[in-house]
Amino acid sequence: MDIYIPVMLSGGFIFLLLFLFGVISFKFKIPSVIVYILLGIVLAGFIGDSELLHLIGEIGIVLLFFILGMEFPIKQLLKVARKVTPAGTLDVLLNIGITMIIVYLFGLGLIESLLIGGVVYATSSSITAKMLENSKRMANPESEFILGLLIFEDLVAPVLVAVLVGLTAGNGVTAGSFAVLILKVIALTAGAILLGQLLFKKLENFFDRYLTTDIFILLVIGIALAYGGLALMLDLSEVLGAFLAGIMIAEVRKTEQMEKLIVPVKDLTLPLFFLWFGTTIEFGEGVPMAGLLAVLVLWGIAAKLAVGIVGGRMYGLSRKVSLRAGFSLVQRGEFSIIIAALAATEVMIFSSVFILATAVTGIILFQFAPKITNKFYPNKQAQKVKLPG
């Protein structure tokens, strides 16, 4: 006999479960992203077909990247990009370029190779920032480099997602369609910059007048969702649209006040995206392409170590600090999940296992990074000076 369960009751149980598993992740210092994905895998049989869950989760992702965009007015973006570009370029070449070659040599197609390259590419911003804070390493010299590299990845990844959305739409890949796709990205970006400079920069008094009212949050979230929706209308990614909307509204110079309004809504909806992603994972007959998976997990670790060591030296860090940075970059997370969600079932399962494996490995390496680097570069002990007599 079928039992009718009201949507509100189901929603209440889901939030209670998310809270319970969030407490577990907090207590054992496990990133909540991993815990929510695992919970989604367990609950897939019950909530796997929920469009409402997917929609609310997407709102969470949109708000996450809208907030990221608000951190970067145009001038600040250019400044950060200039300093970290050499290391960021190396990151793209190793984690996307070489990964694509490896995957292609294993017999997969060009689009699948690019998808998996995208999954391997980005270090998790949320996991890394949280661990830097929890481990009290935010004041360490490598932290500026790590955060700068994450910013670079946060700029590249939405564009990569937008390109992948276009290429996976099923229309085939031609030079013409690719050129149109890039033009759409440029037009969407130019529109955000122009609106930011010509409109929002002049609305400071308007924002001051309504910022403390209870209706202002409707305007801010409306802008984020509308520009994200415009991106979808252009067959691009809502993530790119949301990020650009954040850059656009950052010109008002009220980021801190607006974040206080948006963060609670983001914290309420974002876990549902990771939960939804977990429900899409069906292992079926097991993990596909196990050989390629093992190779890419090892390569994913080695590539991020190389970015830390070589890129850190380009940035001006010492050998020891660069190595410590490398051991702190292995964990993949939210962007890899977004890209994996674009893939067909087999590649999605493959990518999901890769994300979980590198996230767990990355957390362990991050926690032991100071001890490992001290083994390679021991702290110099002060020499004892004998006094005469």
Coordinates of N, CA and C in Angstrom, one line a residue, residues 10 20 51 104 160 219 272 325 357:
S10 N 8.5 15.7 4.0 CA 9.8 15.2 3.4 C 10.9 16.2 3.5
L20 N 21.9 16.7 11.0 CA 22.6 15.6 11.8 C 23.9 15.3 11.2
E51 N 12.5 17.1 -8.8 CA 12.9 18.3 -9.5 C 13.0 19.5 -8.6
Y104 N 42.4 10.7 -23.4 CA 42.2 10.4 -24.8 C 43.0 9.2 -25.2
L160 N 34.9 27.5 -18.4 CA 35.0 26.1 -18.8 C 33.7 25.4 -18.7
L219 N 15.7 42.0 -4.3 CA 16.4 42.6 -5.4 C 17.7 41.9 -5.7
L272 N 21.6 21.2 -0.4 CA 20.7 20.5 -1.2 C 21.3 20.2 -2.6
A325 N 52.4 24.4 0.0 CA 51.3 24.8 -0.8 C 50.8 23.7 -1.7
A357 N 37.6 10.4 -3.9 CA 39.0 9.9 -3.6 C 40.0 11.1 -3.4

